[in-house]
């Protein structure tokens, strides 16, 4: 007799248990389809238990990026030519290799998971202190340069188009260099006023303020242009910026001079030409044009003549010409810079030269009919984008090629970093610095803030630096700015740079007594030095403002117990946040302080 229902035997139980073994967790996401028949039915009809059908879906594992290829950000290479740039290790270093974080994922071999090591490049903000060139990633195919690097489609200005920040208009500021006046042309009843670079006579003491911008602006004769060109060619043969003797005219360093001086670091921008072509770019002034050699740097972090041409033309078009003409010359379809980039991409050096010559002809025409003069005379504040462009040109030609020497300076324990132009602009705005003000930077480094003060506000600007090399390069920058501001047709304020200790300088003591704004980056100053500075600030006039990166403890709401006659209590101190991208040593916002002298020290009876 055959039993249709058999009791579960030990062997049957073992078989059933074998079917019910828990599934192992797969290495990746899998989908399982099970065909399960009860054991009793299988035994009843003699059907073998079916096999478990499993379908495995493979998930691709992301591979580690190839370290030989540049990191990508939003579909574009980070930085020019895909090179990433990290923040400088100190105030003078331009760039350093990017840091990387390594993330490792481990798994046991039993589940088949792979061990993946991925490197993520941490991209730090490129410091704009010395190389404030920006680009727009929105570019089309014909915006690439001859070496395959993508270039921006529209504005390369430091300030976005349509967002041209300026300080409050200063009615006493004359932006344009004065036109030459005929000799003896003094109206009856008027006294002849001596002007040096258009600076008015000091109305307080009747003496003229010495301008540091060179001689009177005048129409350049053919002989003077040839002399400038000859001096430039002689300067190109040297290995360092030519030193200007005191009382002589500052010699400008042309773009071609940088390429000639470091010729092994450059290649022609137009392959197939025996020698790199040379073009002359006319600025919005009667000065002789600047020479540019159409070369590309082998290291993208070095000076790029083509970029300099593009940026300069964009600034001139945007700020020196009437709106209708500026709109035409900045067109996306056939604007000047657009056509130049197209000629560079198509390797057409003759076309590139022709476009530059056409732009030069426009400049000369607008100078002759006084269009440029009228536009400048209507302004009483210089757009920040122009300030950045000129300062960038100055730095590239004087400090950047020799910045590595600044790493070797001694006495860096009391230096911290540089304030970037955006931050300096905000300081000038907050302190109300004007063309009739006096500004001094205690510890001026290579002179960046002092030069920005003279250029942007027209104020009488002073600086003192104790270290040798930075003080030397500060004077090189000042000489270049004096010559280059003439090229841009901009009237500078007086510049006076000293080499020495601000605690021991009689000249500094004299300036402090009449200063309106004092800047000191005391971020790492010891307390003893800060106290010595407070002693110096006793001589400041009422209303003078002291800007610092660390608090001096002014005001009654600061920490610490102070008596009524403490020096810090003579000042009212306010705290501000700089915003991001303001200093060379940090990406985020930093604190800064502004003390205003509100009281005099009360003498004891």
mmCIF file of C-alpha atoms in Angstrom, residues 189-378:
data_model
loop_
_atom_site.group_PDB
_atom_site.id
_atom_site.type_symbol
_atom_site.label_atom_id
_atom_site.label_comp_id
_atom_site.label_asym_id
_atom_site.label_seq_id
_atom_site.Cartn_x
_atom_site.Cartn_y
_atom_site.Cartn_z
ATOM 1 C CA UNK A 189 42.775 139.071 -12.731
ATOM 2 C CA UNK A 190 43.774 135.431 -12.235
ATOM 3 C CA UNK A 191 46.952 134.103 -10.743
ATOM 4 C CA UNK A 192 48.900 131.360 -12.379
ATOM 5 C CA UNK A 193 48.488 128.118 -10.462
ATOM 6 C CA UNK A 194 51.274 125.621 -10.711
ATOM 7 C CA UNK A 195 49.932 122.194 -11.511
ATOM 8 C CA UNK A 196 51.874 119.016 -11.547
ATOM 9 C CA UNK A 197 49.834 116.318 -13.256
ATOM 10 C CA UNK A 198 46.683 118.330 -12.709
ATOM 11 C CA UNK A 199 46.849 118.376 -8.904
ATOM 12 C CA UNK A 200 45.343 121.484 -7.317
ATOM 13 C CA UNK A 201 47.293 123.745 -4.987
ATOM 14 C CA UNK A 202 47.008 122.673 -1.374
ATOM 15 C CA UNK A 203 44.360 125.052 -0.078
ATOM 16 C CA UNK A 204 45.442 124.681 3.532
ATOM 17 C CA UNK A 205 48.986 126.006 3.248
ATOM 18 C CA UNK A 206 49.098 127.373 -0.286
ATOM 19 C CA UNK A 207 51.802 124.957 -1.409
ATOM 20 C CA UNK A 208 51.442 122.623 -4.345
ATOM 21 C CA UNK A 209 51.081 118.927 -3.742
ATOM 22 C CA UNK A 210 53.788 117.088 -5.581
ATOM 23 C CA UNK A 211 52.344 114.511 -7.933
ATOM 24 C CA UNK A 212 54.295 111.341 -8.549
ATOM 25 C CA UNK A 213 52.841 110.588 -11.959
ATOM 26 C CA UNK A 214 55.595 112.135 -14.063
ATOM 27 C CA UNK A 215 55.502 115.202 -16.275
ATOM 28 C CA UNK A 216 52.551 117.119 -17.709
ATOM 29 C CA UNK A 217 50.410 115.228 -20.162
ATOM 30 C CA UNK A 218 51.143 116.479 -23.658
ATOM 31 C CA UNK A 219 50.695 115.431 -27.213
ATOM 32 C CA UNK A 220 53.458 113.028 -28.024
ATOM 33 C CA UNK A 221 55.672 114.200 -30.834
ATOM 34 C CA UNK A 222 57.199 111.777 -33.280
ATOM 35 C CA UNK A 223 60.620 112.287 -31.696
ATOM 36 C CA UNK A 224 59.390 111.480 -28.173
ATOM 37 C CA UNK A 225 57.620 108.346 -29.409
ATOM 38 C CA UNK A 226 60.818 107.156 -31.068
ATOM 39 C CA UNK A 227 62.734 107.840 -27.872
ATOM 40 C CA UNK A 228 60.252 105.773 -25.861
ATOM 41 C CA UNK A 229 60.485 102.912 -28.329
ATOM 42 C CA UNK A 230 64.272 103.014 -28.264
ATOM 43 C CA UNK A 231 64.257 102.986 -24.456
ATOM 44 C CA UNK A 232 61.884 100.025 -24.503
ATOM 45 C CA UNK A 233 64.127 98.028 -26.834
ATOM 46 C CA UNK A 234 67.114 98.710 -24.579
ATOM 47 C CA UNK A 235 65.089 97.673 -21.566
ATOM 48 C CA UNK A 236 64.089 94.377 -23.210
ATOM 49 C CA UNK A 237 67.744 93.374 -23.341
ATOM 50 C CA UNK A 238 68.015 93.475 -19.558
ATOM 51 C CA UNK A 239 67.148 90.710 -17.131
ATOM 52 C CA UNK A 240 65.202 92.821 -14.636
ATOM 53 C CA UNK A 241 63.073 95.947 -14.642
ATOM 54 C CA UNK A 242 65.123 99.027 -15.344
ATOM 55 C CA UNK A 243 65.662 101.168 -12.268
ATOM 56 C CA UNK A 244 64.432 104.707 -12.650
ATOM 57 C CA UNK A 245 66.670 107.380 -11.254
ATOM 58 C CA UNK A 246 65.095 109.898 -8.957
ATOM 59 C CA UNK A 247 63.702 112.851 -10.863
ATOM 60 C CA UNK A 248 63.657 111.069 -14.227
ATOM 61 C CA UNK A 249 60.710 109.893 -16.220
ATOM 62 C CA UNK A 250 59.546 106.369 -15.374
ATOM 63 C CA UNK A 251 60.028 103.916 -18.256
ATOM 64 C CA UNK A 252 57.064 101.647 -18.919
ATOM 65 C CA UNK A 253 57.608 97.912 -19.403
ATOM 66 C CA UNK A 254 55.851 96.822 -22.597
ATOM 67 C CA UNK A 255 54.142 93.480 -22.981
ATOM 68 C CA UNK A 256 56.716 92.543 -25.578
ATOM 69 C CA UNK A 257 59.479 93.186 -23.055
ATOM 70 C CA UNK A 258 58.241 90.396 -20.766
ATOM 71 C CA UNK A 259 58.201 87.875 -23.622
ATOM 72 C CA UNK A 260 61.628 88.961 -24.853
ATOM 73 C CA UNK A 261 63.144 88.834 -21.378
ATOM 74 C CA UNK A 262 61.857 85.308 -20.763
ATOM 75 C CA UNK A 263 61.805 84.067 -24.366
ATOM 76 C CA UNK A 264 62.385 80.402 -23.474
ATOM 77 C CA UNK A 265 59.138 80.399 -21.485
ATOM 78 C CA UNK A 266 57.021 81.407 -24.487
ATOM 79 C CA UNK A 267 55.928 79.989 -27.822
ATOM 80 C CA UNK A 268 54.310 81.720 -30.760
ATOM 81 C CA UNK A 269 50.530 82.043 -30.640
ATOM 82 C CA UNK A 270 50.384 81.468 -34.400
ATOM 83 C CA UNK A 271 52.067 78.186 -35.385
ATOM 84 C CA UNK A 272 53.867 78.349 -38.701
ATOM 85 C CA UNK A 273 55.268 81.838 -38.272
ATOM 86 C CA UNK A 274 59.045 82.143 -38.155
ATOM 87 C CA UNK A 275 58.934 84.771 -35.418
ATOM 88 C CA UNK A 276 56.019 85.677 -33.122
ATOM 89 C CA UNK A 277 54.132 88.606 -34.664
ATOM 90 C CA UNK A 278 54.232 91.983 -32.911
ATOM 91 C CA UNK A 279 51.285 94.388 -32.657
ATOM 92 C CA UNK A 280 50.951 97.930 -31.312
ATOM 93 C CA UNK A 281 47.921 98.634 -29.104
ATOM 94 C CA UNK A 282 46.726 102.219 -28.782
ATOM 95 C CA UNK A 283 45.363 103.196 -25.385
ATOM 96 C CA UNK A 284 42.860 106.040 -24.804
ATOM 97 C CA UNK A 285 45.560 108.681 -24.477
ATOM 98 C CA UNK A 286 47.991 110.539 -26.757
ATOM 99 C CA UNK A 287 50.838 108.365 -25.444
ATOM 100 C CA UNK A 288 52.701 106.024 -27.726
ATOM 101 C CA UNK A 289 51.034 102.596 -28.121
ATOM 102 C CA UNK A 290 52.176 99.535 -26.232
ATOM 103 C CA UNK A 291 54.067 96.768 -28.018
ATOM 104 C CA UNK A 292 52.806 93.209 -27.639
ATOM 105 C CA UNK A 293 54.443 90.041 -28.892
ATOM 106 C CA UNK A 294 51.792 87.506 -29.877
ATOM 107 C CA UNK A 295 53.124 84.607 -27.842
ATOM 108 C CA UNK A 296 51.633 82.128 -25.400
ATOM 109 C CA UNK A 297 53.245 81.106 -22.110
ATOM 110 C CA UNK A 298 54.255 77.475 -21.798
ATOM 111 C CA UNK A 299 53.174 77.694 -18.171
ATOM 112 C CA UNK A 300 49.573 78.995 -18.063
ATOM 113 C CA UNK A 301 50.249 80.766 -14.759
ATOM 114 C CA UNK A 302 52.653 83.183 -16.458
ATOM 115 C CA UNK A 303 51.872 86.449 -18.208
ATOM 116 C CA UNK A 304 49.702 85.924 -21.300
ATOM 117 C CA UNK A 305 49.993 88.741 -23.886
ATOM 118 C CA UNK A 306 46.835 87.757 -25.758
ATOM 119 C CA UNK A 307 44.750 87.783 -22.599
ATOM 120 C CA UNK A 308 46.195 91.160 -21.695
ATOM 121 C CA UNK A 309 45.158 92.532 -25.081
ATOM 122 C CA UNK A 310 41.637 91.132 -24.763
ATOM 123 C CA UNK A 311 41.097 92.404 -21.225
ATOM 124 C CA UNK A 312 42.519 95.837 -21.994
ATOM 125 C CA UNK A 313 40.359 96.354 -25.077
ATOM 126 C CA UNK A 314 37.238 95.300 -23.166
ATOM 127 C CA UNK A 315 37.925 97.809 -20.394
ATOM 128 C CA UNK A 316 38.604 100.609 -22.884
ATOM 129 C CA UNK A 317 35.448 99.860 -24.859
ATOM 130 C CA UNK A 318 33.283 99.652 -21.762
ATOM 131 C CA UNK A 319 34.507 102.747 -19.914
ATOM 132 C CA UNK A 320 36.076 105.190 -22.400
ATOM 133 C CA UNK A 321 33.561 105.262 -25.240
ATOM 134 C CA UNK A 322 29.926 106.346 -25.619
ATOM 135 C CA UNK A 323 27.290 103.698 -25.016
ATOM 136 C CA UNK A 324 26.277 103.236 -28.658
ATOM 137 C CA UNK A 325 29.852 102.740 -29.855
ATOM 138 C CA UNK A 326 30.694 100.538 -26.865
ATOM 139 C CA UNK A 327 27.710 98.312 -27.664
ATOM 140 C CA UNK A 328 28.870 97.952 -31.251
ATOM 141 C CA UNK A 329 32.484 97.145 -30.383
ATOM 142 C CA UNK A 330 31.500 94.633 -27.702
ATOM 143 C CA UNK A 331 29.048 92.686 -29.843
ATOM 144 C CA UNK A 332 29.068 88.907 -29.435
ATOM 145 C CA UNK A 333 28.935 88.470 -33.196
ATOM 146 C CA UNK A 334 31.505 90.924 -34.533
ATOM 147 C CA UNK A 335 32.890 92.863 -31.589
ATOM 148 C CA UNK A 336 36.613 93.630 -31.496
ATOM 149 C CA UNK A 337 37.576 91.016 -28.926
ATOM 150 C CA UNK A 338 35.331 88.419 -30.533
ATOM 151 C CA UNK A 339 37.020 88.926 -33.892
ATOM 152 C CA UNK A 340 40.487 88.785 -32.328
ATOM 153 C CA UNK A 341 39.748 85.469 -30.639
ATOM 154 C CA UNK A 342 38.377 84.085 -33.871
ATOM 155 C CA UNK A 343 41.531 85.109 -35.753
ATOM 156 C CA UNK A 344 43.685 83.479 -33.061
ATOM 157 C CA UNK A 345 41.658 80.279 -33.216
ATOM 158 C CA UNK A 346 41.886 80.124 -37.002
ATOM 159 C CA UNK A 347 45.628 80.884 -36.927
ATOM 160 C CA UNK A 348 45.315 84.091 -38.943
ATOM 161 C CA UNK A 349 48.035 86.487 -37.721
ATOM 162 C CA UNK A 350 47.462 89.021 -40.503
ATOM 163 C CA UNK A 351 43.770 89.210 -39.653
ATOM 164 C CA UNK A 352 44.648 89.639 -35.970
ATOM 165 C CA UNK A 353 46.939 92.562 -36.836
ATOM 166 C CA UNK A 354 44.293 94.136 -39.059
ATOM 167 C CA UNK A 355 41.689 94.066 -36.272
ATOM 168 C CA UNK A 356 44.109 95.662 -33.800
ATOM 169 C CA UNK A 357 44.970 98.376 -36.330
ATOM 170 C CA UNK A 358 41.269 99.060 -36.868
ATOM 171 C CA UNK A 359 40.786 99.453 -33.118
ATOM 172 C CA UNK A 360 43.799 101.781 -32.963
ATOM 173 C CA UNK A 361 42.293 103.948 -35.693
ATOM 174 C CA UNK A 362 39.079 104.215 -33.673
ATOM 175 C CA UNK A 363 41.030 105.275 -30.605
ATOM 176 C CA UNK A 364 42.915 107.998 -32.474
ATOM 177 C CA UNK A 365 39.729 109.289 -34.039
ATOM 178 C CA UNK A 366 37.951 109.505 -30.685
ATOM 179 C CA UNK A 367 40.951 111.214 -29.149
ATOM 180 C CA UNK A 368 41.037 113.820 -31.917
ATOM 181 C CA UNK A 369 37.322 114.651 -31.688
ATOM 182 C CA UNK A 370 37.546 114.740 -27.851
ATOM 183 C CA UNK A 371 34.993 111.971 -27.390
ATOM 184 C CA UNK A 372 37.246 110.169 -24.910
ATOM 185 C CA UNK A 373 38.020 113.425 -23.092
ATOM 186 C CA UNK A 374 34.319 114.190 -22.695
ATOM 187 C CA UNK A 375 33.572 110.700 -21.339
ATOM 188 C CA UNK A 376 36.396 110.935 -18.798
ATOM 189 C CA UNK A 377 35.460 114.447 -17.733
ATOM 190 C CA UNK A 378 31.954 113.235 -16.923
#
